[in-house]
Amino acid sequence: MRENIANLRPIWTDPGEGTVKVIDQRKLPHAFKVMDLETVDAVIYAIREMVVRGAPLIGVTGAYGVYIATANGGDRAKDDAWLAGVADRITAARPTAVNLAWAVNRTLAAVLSEKSVQNRINRAWREAGDITEEEAENSRRIGRHGLSLIMAAAEKKSGGPVNILTHCNAGALACVELGTATAPIYAAHDHGIPVHVWVDETRPLNQGSRLTAWELGRHGVPHTVITDNAGGHLMQHNMVDMVIVGTDRTTYTGDVANKIGTYLKALSARDNHVPFYVALPSSTFDWTISDGLTGIPIEARDPDEVRFAPSKPRIPDHLLVPENSPAANFAFDVTPARLVTAFITERGICQATETDIRRLFPDKRYLP
Amino acid sequence: MRENIANLRPIWTDPGEGTVKVIDQRKLPHAFKVMDLETVDAVIYAIREMVVRGAPLIGVTGAYGVYIATANGGDRAKDDAWLAGVADRITAARPTAVNLAWAVNRTLAAVLSEKSVQNRINRAWREAGDITEEEAENSRRIGRHGLSLIMAAAEKKSGGPVNILTHCNAGALACVELGTATAPIYAAHDHGIPVHVWVDETRPLNQGSRLTAWELGRHGVPHTVITDNAGGHLMQHNMVDMVIVGTDRTTYTGDVANKIGTYLKALSARDNHVPFYVALPSSTFDWTISDGLTGIPIEARDPDEVRFAPSKPRIPDHLLVPENSPAANFAFDVTPARLVTAFITERGICQATETDIRRLFPDKRYLP
């Protein structure tokens, strides 16, 4: 049953064809489908409809969107304003994850530094590829740094696996490989440290029970799916040794936007003296916003995602509420820095304070 | 669309036939089915499988279970030990709600105080009926006491409805009428105080999105269904004026067992200075347990309740997780007294401290 999930990337290219392919994550875990991204509209659709999701992955996908615009744009690819407009459209597909704007803007800037259409196409392809490989390397480094925390927890325990709770999917499927929150978990498992993961279901779209459970299972990592309601009880009864989550945008002051419900787990971790770690590459830091609660835009998605069960292929959508009951669907919340034990980044581990973040990223402060 | 939900009881009897009827709450909100409870096994099935649920309601149902045993037992109804054994079987159907044991034991004691079978049958019928009407009156009183809190919140606000968050269903469907957590809400709505209820979905069995939304909608109370993950975000953004929940068992020291996830909402309420109220009749207090976290038994239910979506009638169960992923299903958690702003009981409002609970219930302390 064991597969090396690190080899399974949710996005890849065919350099011969110049095409971009992604796993359609809406169909997991019950079907494995690949979608070709051939147009900018397809890229925007894939990001908005969550064919691809996860901050690093939508960044990479957006970067390839700029490549696709350039490659398919004909003469318009000479027009800086047109390219900037396309980049804005891609960036607007989802508001919360800062990686999308970061990767799109970086690829756009690279394109605009070239003159001829052919050079622009080549440059976009190269830049998107660079971002992809940098994010893969970031995940590997996050895994190595986070491994030390899990090893320390294992040493502190007198037997039994290290129990790690995670929310949503900050796994290989959210990144290029290995994931952010899952990278230390895969590293520990591969080093023979016994780990067990409590997988929050993560309503409404069930990225935990659908995606995290799927990729942990493929890699052979022991795990148990729980409702989003359960983590507090588990922490009260010493059944959680640490929480590790990803993030869609983290301010340089340490406030963490992540999938709705993360804040509740952080509160519970604090109340029960359980370490609460956030794993992220530097591309997820927002170097412009100081107050996450007021500054980070929180996406409100279609209320029908709450009103219906996540659909398994070929089973009709499933109404969970009375026909006339409305629903609200805020997709993210912000966990204040005070509740975060530490960040696990590609450069190492740091406290959730402006001082410590700046110490680790002196080159990036205040630069969008 | 408005119906007086107070007139809709989830359990009722036909005195002519001596039969007991309940709403099959598993079918709501998409179908309204009534089940006749004709045998003790049917009573146990109804409680265990959550045809009926909610602490006061399973108490009343258990009391009628003792009546059914007595009425159907023939000569065995003379046998005190046999009746006590049946009572134990009913009580064991679900472990967490203390009302079940309380109501069953009270009815059993009443039965055993009589000698002849016919007197025992009559006494069981009368005792179960008394418990039913007492619980209805308790809910009415809880509504009146809780109304004062909502009125005060309305006066403090400069316009707009009082936004109340609730978890699970502590409504008319969980009680005999009016509910516990919902009783003050119905009272406020009927007094013309604008209220709006955030209804936690309450995975895995969705008692919030299925039952609370259904009964609030029937009564015309404005409400919005949210995922269990959302409450923290809403509280951070001043979109919740108070939380009111029910409870399945509350210690005389103020620790509150309620549907899994309640503790997370209490933590968030505390972190955001939102009042967190627990509404309960005296039958839900446990006068024997001092530490809720270690003392209250937490039911672990079938993991398939987590692995599958709650089934709408005639749609096959719906697997939400990879086929081989296990799940855990703890049904309740305990909110420590320190996180509770106040209790709303039939005798009035009190603090979540042993001293204040004893002040309100001097006649009941330490008596199981």
XYZ file of C-alpha atoms in Angstrom:
736
model
C 0.000 0.000 0.000
C 2.859 2.388 0.669
C 3.657 4.867 -2.080
C 6.123 7.678 -1.876
C 3.741 10.589 -1.849
C 6.709 12.868 -2.457
C 6.762 11.572 -6.007
C 3.170 12.520 -6.570
C 2.938 16.157 -7.503
C -0.495 17.796 -7.851
C 0.819 19.952 -10.722
C 3.276 19.078 -13.495
C 4.176 20.118 -16.998
C 4.855 18.380 -20.259
C 7.863 20.325 -21.492
C 7.492 18.876 -25.006
C 3.910 20.055 -25.356
C 4.340 23.086 -23.086
C 1.188 22.008 -21.250
C 0.245 22.199 -17.577
C -1.610 19.379 -15.843
C -3.184 19.216 -12.387
C -4.972 16.644 -10.269
C -8.655 17.555 -10.004
C -8.802 17.595 -6.209
C -12.593 17.943 -6.151
C -12.847 14.287 -7.146
C -10.587 12.881 -4.433
C -10.576 10.522 -2.597
C -12.992 8.460 -4.676
C -11.602 9.213 -8.144
C -8.236 10.322 -9.525
C -8.718 12.670 -12.485
C -6.233 14.897 -14.263
C -7.202 18.216 -15.821
C -5.235 20.001 -18.571
C -4.941 23.752 -18.084
C -4.866 25.143 -21.612
C -6.285 28.643 -21.222
C -6.191 31.452 -18.681
C -9.905 30.906 -18.095
C -9.179 27.273 -17.256
C -6.515 28.418 -14.770
C -8.919 30.855 -13.133
C -11.647 28.214 -13.037
C -9.271 25.674 -11.506
C -8.237 28.093 -8.755
C -11.699 29.508 -8.031
C -13.510 26.167 -8.089
C -10.750 24.520 -6.077
C -9.648 21.974 -8.646
C -6.349 23.093 -7.116
C -6.158 24.615 -3.647
C -3.569 25.228 -0.959
C -1.517 28.406 -0.798
C 1.741 27.207 -2.412
C -0.104 25.236 -5.109
C -2.383 28.052 -6.200
C 0.712 30.268 -6.327
C 2.433 27.846 -8.689
C -0.759 27.425 -10.726
C -1.119 31.196 -11.010
C 2.487 31.485 -12.179
C 1.752 28.977 -14.948
C -1.354 31.031 -15.714
C 0.922 33.946 -16.620
C 2.920 31.570 -18.832
C -0.267 30.333 -20.538
C -1.411 33.925 -21.149
C 1.937 34.789 -22.666
C 2.152 31.649 -24.789
C -1.428 31.900 -26.076
C -1.651 35.670 -26.329
C -0.096 36.106 -29.761
C 0.834 39.717 -30.332
C -0.921 40.794 -27.148
C 1.961 39.220 -25.239
C 3.999 42.271 -26.249
C 1.494 44.513 -24.461
C 2.570 45.077 -20.855
C -0.812 46.470 -19.851
C -2.650 43.515 -21.306
C -0.385 41.081 -19.453
C -0.839 43.019 -16.219
C -4.605 42.859 -16.689
C -4.482 39.099 -17.141
C -2.316 38.805 -14.034
C -4.871 40.820 -12.078
C -7.662 38.520 -13.247
C -5.732 35.454 -12.103
C -4.883 37.061 -8.757
C -8.543 37.906 -8.162
C -9.597 34.266 -8.446
C -9.150 33.819 -4.700
C -8.441 36.600 -2.213
C -6.959 35.119 0.949
C -3.817 33.161 0.023
C -1.033 35.671 -0.549
C 1.033 33.140 -2.527
C -1.230 33.632 -5.528
C -0.520 37.346 -5.891
C 3.131 36.803 -4.974
C 3.768 34.123 -7.616
C 1.720 35.843 -10.316
C 3.443 39.169 -9.732
C 6.873 37.574 -9.681
C 6.219 35.781 -12.967
C 4.727 38.906 -14.517
C 7.747 40.987 -13.511
C 10.049 38.400 -15.079
C 8.005 38.419 -18.298
C 7.977 42.208 -18.494
C 11.763 42.263 -18.208
C 11.919 40.659 -21.663
C 10.998 42.326 -24.941
C 10.198 39.761 -27.635
C 7.191 37.494 -27.386
C 9.328 34.370 -27.680
C 11.654 35.530 -24.899
C 8.648 36.395 -22.761
C 7.188 32.932 -23.278
C 10.489 31.271 -22.433
C 10.966 33.473 -19.419
C 7.468 32.798 -18.066
C 7.980 29.061 -18.424
C 11.325 29.281 -16.637
C 10.058 31.519 -13.850
C 7.013 29.320 -13.144
C 9.324 26.300 -13.144
C 11.700 28.055 -10.746
C 8.870 28.888 -8.362
C 7.741 25.269 -8.547
C 11.151 23.883 -7.663
C 11.732 26.504 -4.976
C 8.448 25.545 -3.329
C 9.395 21.868 -3.524
C 12.712 22.666 -1.881
C 10.946 24.831 0.724
C 8.763 21.866 1.661
C 11.775 19.588 1.973
C 13.479 22.091 4.270
C 10.295 22.620 6.311
C 10.205 18.851 6.723
C 13.754 18.740 8.017
C 13.265 21.613 10.453
C 9.935 20.296 11.704
C 11.357 16.812 12.131
C 13.407 18.078 15.083
C 10.217 19.104 16.885
C 8.608 15.702 16.390
C 11.804 13.926 17.452
C 11.879 15.986 20.635
C 8.231 15.152 21.319
C 8.930 11.439 20.751
C 11.810 11.540 23.230
C 9.613 13.243 25.797
C 6.959 10.522 25.500
C 7.343 7.176 27.207
C 6.294 5.076 24.242
C 3.373 5.296 21.875
C 3.225 7.373 18.726
C 3.502 11.139 18.638
C -0.089 12.278 18.131
C -0.311 15.231 15.767
C -3.532 17.066 14.994
C -3.884 18.892 11.691
C -6.681 20.925 10.149
C -7.560 21.127 6.455
C -4.940 19.921 3.962
C -1.523 21.493 4.109
C -0.128 18.399 2.471
C 1.561 17.422 -0.746
C -1.741 18.202 -2.469
C -1.581 21.805 -1.253
C 2.007 22.300 -2.373
C 4.359 20.866 -4.954
C 5.524 17.955 -2.873
C 5.610 16.848 0.781
C 3.356 19.675 1.917
C 3.949 22.222 4.642
C 2.232 20.872 7.771
C 2.666 17.302 6.545
C 6.351 17.632 5.559
C 7.618 17.108 9.135
C 5.111 14.259 9.543
C 6.353 12.466 6.416
C 9.940 13.092 7.517
C 9.284 11.617 10.957
C 7.429 8.616 9.539
C 10.217 7.976 7.053
C 12.758 8.178 9.890
C 10.900 5.452 11.771
C 9.489 7.726 14.453
C 5.999 6.450 15.243
C 3.454 9.141 14.439
C -0.323 9.155 14.354
C -2.318 12.004 12.824
C -5.726 13.242 13.956
C -7.239 14.492 10.707
C -9.863 17.223 11.145
C -12.647 16.653 8.635
C -12.618 20.386 7.757
C -16.141 21.232 6.745
C -17.514 22.434 4.459
C -15.291 21.059 1.699
C -13.705 18.290 3.782
C -10.129 18.834 2.660
C -9.071 16.921 5.758
C -11.207 13.803 5.434
C -10.928 13.770 1.628
C -7.378 14.923 0.910
C -5.206 14.684 4.022
C -6.566 11.240 4.899
C -6.003 10.156 1.282
C -2.396 11.248 1.051
C -1.467 10.053 4.558
C -3.039 6.701 3.744
C -1.101 6.402 0.478
C 2.123 7.078 2.324
C 1.235 4.584 5.074
C 1.015 7.147 7.874
C -1.388 6.019 10.640
C -4.235 8.467 10.976
C -7.802 8.817 12.247
C -10.436 11.141 10.832
C -12.333 13.212 13.396
C -15.004 15.860 13.181
C -13.910 19.466 13.492
C -15.631 19.438 16.876
C -13.431 16.750 18.405
C -9.966 18.300 18.803
C -10.695 20.104 22.060
C -11.835 16.914 23.765
C -8.753 15.043 22.518
C -6.446 17.773 23.829
C -8.198 17.803 27.214
C -7.431 14.095 27.501
C -3.741 14.280 26.500
C -4.402 12.596 23.183
C -2.679 15.316 21.135
C 1.056 16.004 21.473
C 1.178 18.851 18.992
C -0.861 20.673 16.382
C 0.696 21.465 13.001
C -1.263 23.458 10.419
C -0.473 25.354 7.250
C -1.514 28.892 6.424
C -2.825 30.882 3.486
C -1.324 34.176 4.615
C 0.691 35.097 7.672
C 1.490 38.676 8.575
C 5.043 39.736 9.389
C 3.718 40.208 12.919
C 2.743 36.549 13.161
C -1.038 36.510 12.657
C -2.072 33.389 10.758
C -4.923 33.152 8.264
C -5.833 29.550 7.635
C -8.915 27.447 6.920
C -11.897 28.403 9.049
C -11.745 26.609 12.398
C -7.982 26.846 12.843
C -8.429 29.547 15.492
C -10.606 27.232 17.605
C -7.883 24.590 17.608
C -5.269 27.171 18.541
C -7.401 28.284 21.509
C -7.770 24.708 22.635
C -4.056 24.016 22.221
C -3.260 27.033 24.386
C -5.810 26.010 27.025
C -4.275 22.526 27.244
C -0.578 23.414 26.910
C -0.295 21.661 23.540
C 2.264 23.221 21.151
C 0.627 24.849 18.129
C 2.941 25.029 15.106
C 2.334 26.698 11.755
C 4.405 25.444 8.801
C 4.906 27.812 5.900
C 7.309 28.824 3.163
C 8.396 32.452 2.965
C 6.043 32.936 0.008
C 3.125 32.770 2.442
C 4.291 35.702 4.566
C 2.622 39.008 3.880
C 5.263 41.676 4.481
C 2.735 44.531 4.257
C -0.013 43.751 6.783
C 0.551 44.281 10.494
C -2.869 43.262 11.882
C -4.149 39.980 10.504
C -7.609 40.288 12.032
C -8.414 43.555 10.313
C -6.045 43.390 7.353
C -6.326 39.941 5.776
C -9.265 39.589 3.379
C -11.432 36.600 4.337
C -13.104 34.941 1.374
C -16.864 34.317 1.650
C -17.732 31.378 -0.587
C -21.010 29.940 -1.884
C -23.335 29.095 1.054
C -24.352 25.943 -0.818
C -20.961 24.480 0.133
C -22.335 24.460 3.695
C -25.907 23.517 2.793
C -24.836 20.399 0.895
C -22.540 17.481 1.691
C -19.344 17.352 -0.356
C -20.328 15.334 -3.372
C -18.844 11.991 -4.177
C -18.788 11.525 -7.978
C -22.057 10.320 -9.451
C -24.068 10.826 -6.260
C -26.317 13.852 -6.486
C -25.671 16.697 -4.153
C -27.087 16.113 -0.778
C -29.059 18.806 1.029
C -28.151 18.860 4.722
C -30.439 21.669 5.885
C -34.130 22.574 5.606
C -34.839 23.880 2.122
C -35.421 27.437 3.314
C -32.576 27.736 5.803
C -29.796 30.073 4.683
C -26.122 29.412 5.385
C -22.949 31.482 5.662
C -19.588 30.282 4.385
C -16.554 32.213 5.577
C -13.614 30.184 4.300
C -10.826 31.294 6.641
C -10.180 32.671 10.062
C -7.215 34.426 11.642
C -5.313 32.958 14.568
C -3.596 35.752 16.503
C 0.163 35.433 16.881
C -0.181 35.104 20.663
C -1.629 31.597 20.188
C 1.158 30.322 17.915
C 3.999 28.418 19.567
C 6.343 28.705 16.569
C 6.589 28.882 12.795
C 8.337 26.139 10.840
C 9.809 27.752 7.708
C 12.345 26.756 5.082
C 14.952 28.792 6.958
C 14.247 27.247 10.329
C 11.984 27.671 13.310
C 11.030 31.053 14.723
C 8.674 32.546 17.248
C 5.474 34.239 16.096
C 6.785 37.722 16.742
C 7.793 40.475 14.358
C 11.279 40.502 15.853
C 11.879 36.821 15.358
C 10.333 36.711 11.887
C 12.536 39.649 10.836
C 15.577 37.920 12.271
C 14.942 34.925 9.992
C 13.933 36.958 6.932
C 15.955 40.210 7.114
C 15.994 40.402 3.314
C 12.209 40.275 2.973
C 10.841 42.646 5.530
C 8.248 45.099 4.247
C 8.865 44.063 0.650
C 5.688 42.806 -0.998
C -45.002 29.764 7.459
C -45.093 30.528 11.188
C -46.223 27.708 13.455
C -46.174 27.740 17.200
C -43.397 25.260 17.766
C -44.433 25.131 21.433
C -47.457 23.114 20.339
C -45.308 20.540 18.630
C -44.076 18.026 21.148
C -41.558 15.369 20.052
C -43.211 12.827 22.382
C -46.873 12.345 23.247
C -49.245 9.676 24.442
C -52.629 8.388 23.458
C -54.288 7.988 26.851
C -57.080 5.884 25.370
C -54.688 3.378 23.831
C -51.979 3.834 26.466
C -49.456 4.205 23.652
C -46.374 6.400 23.345
C -45.494 8.135 20.086
C -42.351 10.048 19.091
C -41.129 12.001 16.087
C -38.399 10.016 14.314
C -35.769 12.749 14.436
C -33.388 10.836 12.153
C -35.659 11.695 9.219
C -35.811 15.445 9.812
C -35.696 17.931 8.154
C -36.695 16.204 4.931
C -39.443 13.927 6.259
C -41.767 13.981 9.258
C -42.335 10.428 10.530
C -43.903 9.233 13.761
C -42.815 6.042 15.516
C -44.935 4.100 18.005
C -42.994 2.839 21.011
C -44.735 -0.403 21.928
C -41.985 -2.423 23.609
C -39.021 -1.826 25.885
C -36.755 -2.881 23.028
C -38.323 -0.198 20.845
C -37.663 2.361 23.583
C -34.026 1.292 23.870
C -33.648 1.306 20.097
C -35.201 4.783 19.872
C -32.813 6.179 22.484
C -29.676 4.404 21.261
C -30.263 5.086 17.559
C -31.287 8.661 18.284
C -34.849 8.463 17.007
C -35.188 10.622 20.114
C -32.271 12.580 21.537
C -31.662 15.521 23.843
C -31.231 15.096 27.585
C -34.751 16.016 28.787
C -36.417 14.068 25.971
C -34.503 10.839 26.491
C -35.323 11.174 30.190
C -39.039 11.381 29.434
C -38.764 8.549 26.890
C -36.944 6.393 29.438
C -39.670 7.084 32.003
C -42.270 5.877 29.520
C -40.021 2.874 28.932
C -40.568 1.897 32.568
C -44.301 2.319 32.025
C -44.205 0.124 28.909
C -42.252 -2.554 30.776
C -44.804 -2.498 33.586
C -47.813 -2.487 31.291
C -46.496 -5.265 29.039
C -44.742 -7.339 31.677
C -47.749 -9.338 32.851
C -46.943 -11.038 36.139
C -43.307 -10.023 35.920
C -44.426 -6.487 36.756
C -44.840 -7.724 40.333
C -41.152 -8.643 40.423
C -39.096 -5.718 41.747
C -35.801 -7.235 40.582
C -37.114 -7.789 37.074
C -38.331 -4.180 36.854
C -34.988 -2.919 38.163
C -33.211 -4.967 35.507
C -35.355 -3.471 32.759
C -34.683 -0.009 34.151
C -30.943 -0.704 34.026
C -31.203 -1.812 30.401
C -33.007 1.399 29.456
C -30.513 3.534 31.383
C -27.602 1.828 29.613
C -28.914 2.835 26.169
C -26.880 6.040 26.318
C -24.303 6.915 28.980
C -23.754 10.668 29.009
C -27.100 12.382 29.620
C -27.904 12.083 33.311
C -31.596 12.791 32.719
C -32.072 9.269 31.434
C -30.975 7.567 34.661
C -32.710 10.235 36.716
C -36.107 9.850 35.033
C -35.919 6.055 34.814
C -34.950 5.741 38.479
C -37.648 8.157 39.571
C -40.312 6.260 37.653
C -39.006 2.927 38.899
C -39.098 4.125 42.519
C -42.684 5.263 42.041
C -43.659 1.902 40.544
C -41.986 -0.051 43.330
C -43.948 1.941 45.922
C -47.096 0.206 44.656
C -48.003 -3.450 45.126
C -50.547 -4.613 42.536
C -49.722 -4.786 38.870
C -52.596 -2.507 37.940
C -51.539 0.092 40.494
C -47.974 -0.152 39.241
C -49.100 0.414 35.656
C -51.233 3.380 36.675
C -48.451 4.814 38.790
C -45.835 4.469 36.016
C -48.149 6.208 33.560
C -48.788 9.021 36.033
C -45.119 9.417 36.993
C -43.943 9.550 33.372
C -46.702 12.061 32.662
C -45.658 14.151 35.669
C -42.037 14.176 34.512
C -43.211 15.220 31.056
C -45.257 18.138 32.347
C -42.546 19.185 34.805
C -40.009 19.301 31.993
C -42.430 21.343 29.883
C -42.867 23.755 32.767
C -39.079 23.824 33.316
C -38.606 24.885 29.705
C -41.219 27.625 30.037
C -39.474 28.944 33.139
C -36.027 28.722 31.508
C -37.492 30.765 28.666
C -38.724 33.462 31.014
C -35.451 33.681 32.943
C -33.328 33.652 29.801
C -35.503 36.290 28.180
C -34.126 38.851 30.630
C -30.594 38.203 29.348
C -31.619 38.682 25.724
C -33.595 41.826 26.589
C -30.532 43.252 28.318
C -28.372 42.431 25.284
C -30.925 44.082 22.974
C -30.886 47.236 25.089
C -27.076 47.311 25.001
C -27.047 47.125 21.183
C -27.737 50.133 19.061
C -30.087 48.415 16.640
C -29.879 45.185 14.746
C -30.912 41.790 16.035
C -29.337 40.092 19.030
C -27.066 37.470 17.450
C -27.131 34.212 19.391
C -24.923 31.248 18.559
C -26.062 27.764 19.514
C -24.509 24.329 19.097
C -26.378 21.079 18.473
C -30.116 21.028 19.215
C -31.221 22.012 22.673
C -34.593 22.919 21.221
C -38.183 21.780 21.478
C -37.073 18.575 19.775
C -34.636 17.853 22.619
C -37.204 18.482 25.325
C -40.959 18.364 25.698
C -41.628 21.820 24.410
C -39.768 25.116 23.826
C -36.367 23.548 24.484
C -33.701 24.659 26.898
C -31.243 26.811 24.893
C -34.015 27.790 22.472
C -36.623 28.635 25.131
C -35.218 32.145 25.764
C -34.862 32.610 21.997
C -38.514 31.727 21.338
C -39.545 33.946 24.260
C -37.565 36.896 22.880
C -38.862 36.369 19.354
C -42.447 36.153 20.610
C -41.910 39.376 22.594
C -40.887 41.168 19.413
C -37.204 41.427 20.296
C -35.266 40.964 17.051
C -33.059 37.887 17.317
C -30.944 36.032 14.791
C -29.464 32.607 15.510
C -26.163 31.242 14.207
C -26.868 27.524 13.977
C -23.777 25.314 14.270
C -24.130 22.391 11.873
C -22.951 20.010 14.631
C -21.200 17.184 12.851
C -21.366 14.257 12.732
C -25.147 13.908 13.047
C -25.975 17.505 12.156
C -28.514 18.110 14.885
C -27.955 21.829 14.320
C -28.432 22.043 10.560
C -31.146 19.358 10.537
C -33.121 19.961 13.735
C -32.405 23.422 15.164
C -32.674 25.053 11.736
C -35.920 23.142 11.130
C -37.628 24.175 14.351
C -36.398 27.786 14.242
C -37.632 28.005 10.656
C -41.063 26.647 11.576
C -41.353 29.238 14.320
C -40.195 32.032 12.018
C -36.974 32.804 13.898
C -34.293 34.259 11.584
C -31.265 31.980 11.517
C -28.205 31.082 9.460
C -26.540 27.686 9.355
C -22.750 27.715 9.748
C -20.098 25.040 9.929
C -18.818 24.090 13.345
C -15.579 25.800 12.333
C -17.094 29.255 11.881
C -18.086 30.448 15.356
C -14.633 31.670 16.354
C -14.355 33.913 13.318
C -17.845 35.324 13.923
C -17.013 36.100 17.544
C -13.728 37.773 16.554
C -15.728 40.100 14.323
C -18.430 41.017 16.885
C -21.067 39.041 15.040
C -22.132 37.045 18.112
C -23.740 38.742 21.129
C -24.102 35.604 23.219
C -23.830 31.844 23.084
C -26.598 29.687 24.554
C -26.246 25.905 24.597
C -27.926 23.020 26.382
C -26.188 20.249 28.282
C -26.449 16.507 28.749
C -24.996 16.489 32.241
C -23.691 19.296 34.438
C -21.840 18.645 37.667
C -22.847 20.429 40.865
C -19.503 22.211 40.490
C -20.525 23.665 37.125
C -18.691 21.502 34.555
C -20.842 21.080 31.446
C -20.981 17.988 29.260
C -22.601 18.799 25.949
C -22.307 17.797 22.307
C -18.715 17.507 21.115
C -17.409 20.917 20.047
C -19.160 22.928 22.741
C -15.861 23.415 24.583
C -14.290 25.044 21.510
C -17.118 27.581 21.359
C -16.760 28.295 25.070
C -13.029 28.965 24.612
C -13.758 31.327 21.769
C -16.507 33.100 23.704
C -14.088 33.664 26.571
C -11.345 34.894 24.244
C -13.727 37.423 22.692
C -15.655 38.505 25.812
C -18.892 36.970 24.534
C -21.228 35.664 27.283
C -21.535 31.868 27.256
C -24.795 30.638 28.799
C -25.883 27.068 29.468
C -29.634 26.443 29.778
C -30.744 23.403 31.747
C -33.473 22.023 33.978
C -32.506 20.683 37.398
C -32.905 17.135 36.040
C -29.666 17.646 34.079
C -27.536 18.401 37.140
C -25.472 15.524 38.450
C -25.308 15.961 42.219
C -22.656 13.260 42.637
C -19.765 14.203 40.345
C -17.375 16.982 41.292
C -14.958 16.873 38.318
C -16.696 16.798 34.963
C -13.546 16.146 32.944
C -12.675 12.948 34.747
C -16.088 11.953 36.068
C -18.619 12.271 33.249
C -18.694 9.256 30.912
C -18.229 10.351 27.294
C -20.034 8.160 24.801
C -17.991 6.870 21.845
C -20.377 6.174 18.973
C -20.040 4.338 15.667
C -17.145 5.820 13.618
C -19.299 5.437 10.512
C -21.301 8.427 11.724
C -18.140 10.444 10.965
C -17.154 8.519 7.840
C -20.517 9.088 6.151
C -22.662 12.137 5.559
C -25.947 12.222 7.485
C -28.328 10.467 5.151
C -31.295 12.146 3.612
C -34.075 9.562 3.149
C -33.761 7.428 0.033
C -30.242 8.618 -0.781
C -27.662 5.973 -0.026
C -25.129 6.670 2.638
C -22.354 8.790 1.405
C -18.738 7.926 2.172
C -16.769 11.082 2.982
C -13.345 9.536 3.593
C -10.982 7.156 1.780
C -12.285 3.608 2.125
C -9.473 2.542 4.438
C -9.299 5.609 6.668
C -10.538 4.983 10.211
C -12.491 7.561 12.204
C -13.150 8.292 15.865
C -16.494 9.510 17.161
C -16.538 10.925 20.682
C -20.041 12.328 21.066
C -19.566 14.869 23.860
C -16.989 17.065 25.479
C -16.811 18.820 28.823
C -16.647 22.584 29.154
C -15.008 23.517 32.465
C -17.074 25.723 34.759
C -14.501 28.533 34.467
C -15.655 29.148 30.864
C -19.379 29.380 31.668
C -20.830 32.859 32.229
C -24.028 31.597 33.863
C -26.608 28.829 33.983
C -30.210 29.490 33.028
C -32.395 27.102 35.065
C -36.071 26.814 35.891
C -35.343 28.481 39.222
C -33.424 31.383 37.758
C -29.928 32.337 36.714
C -26.841 31.331 38.652
C -23.088 31.384 38.325
C -21.202 28.210 37.375
C -19.890 27.667 40.883
C -20.750 25.086 43.486
C -21.749 27.821 45.918
C -24.182 29.483 43.558
C -25.644 26.220 42.275
C -26.234 25.104 45.877
C -27.845 28.423 46.678
C -30.413 27.841 43.931
C -30.906 24.129 44.608
C -30.423 23.680 48.375
C -32.902 20.783 48.376
C -30.985 18.803 45.775
C -27.366 18.938 46.735
C -25.568 15.604 46.743
C -28.819 13.703 46.214
C -28.669 11.543 43.107
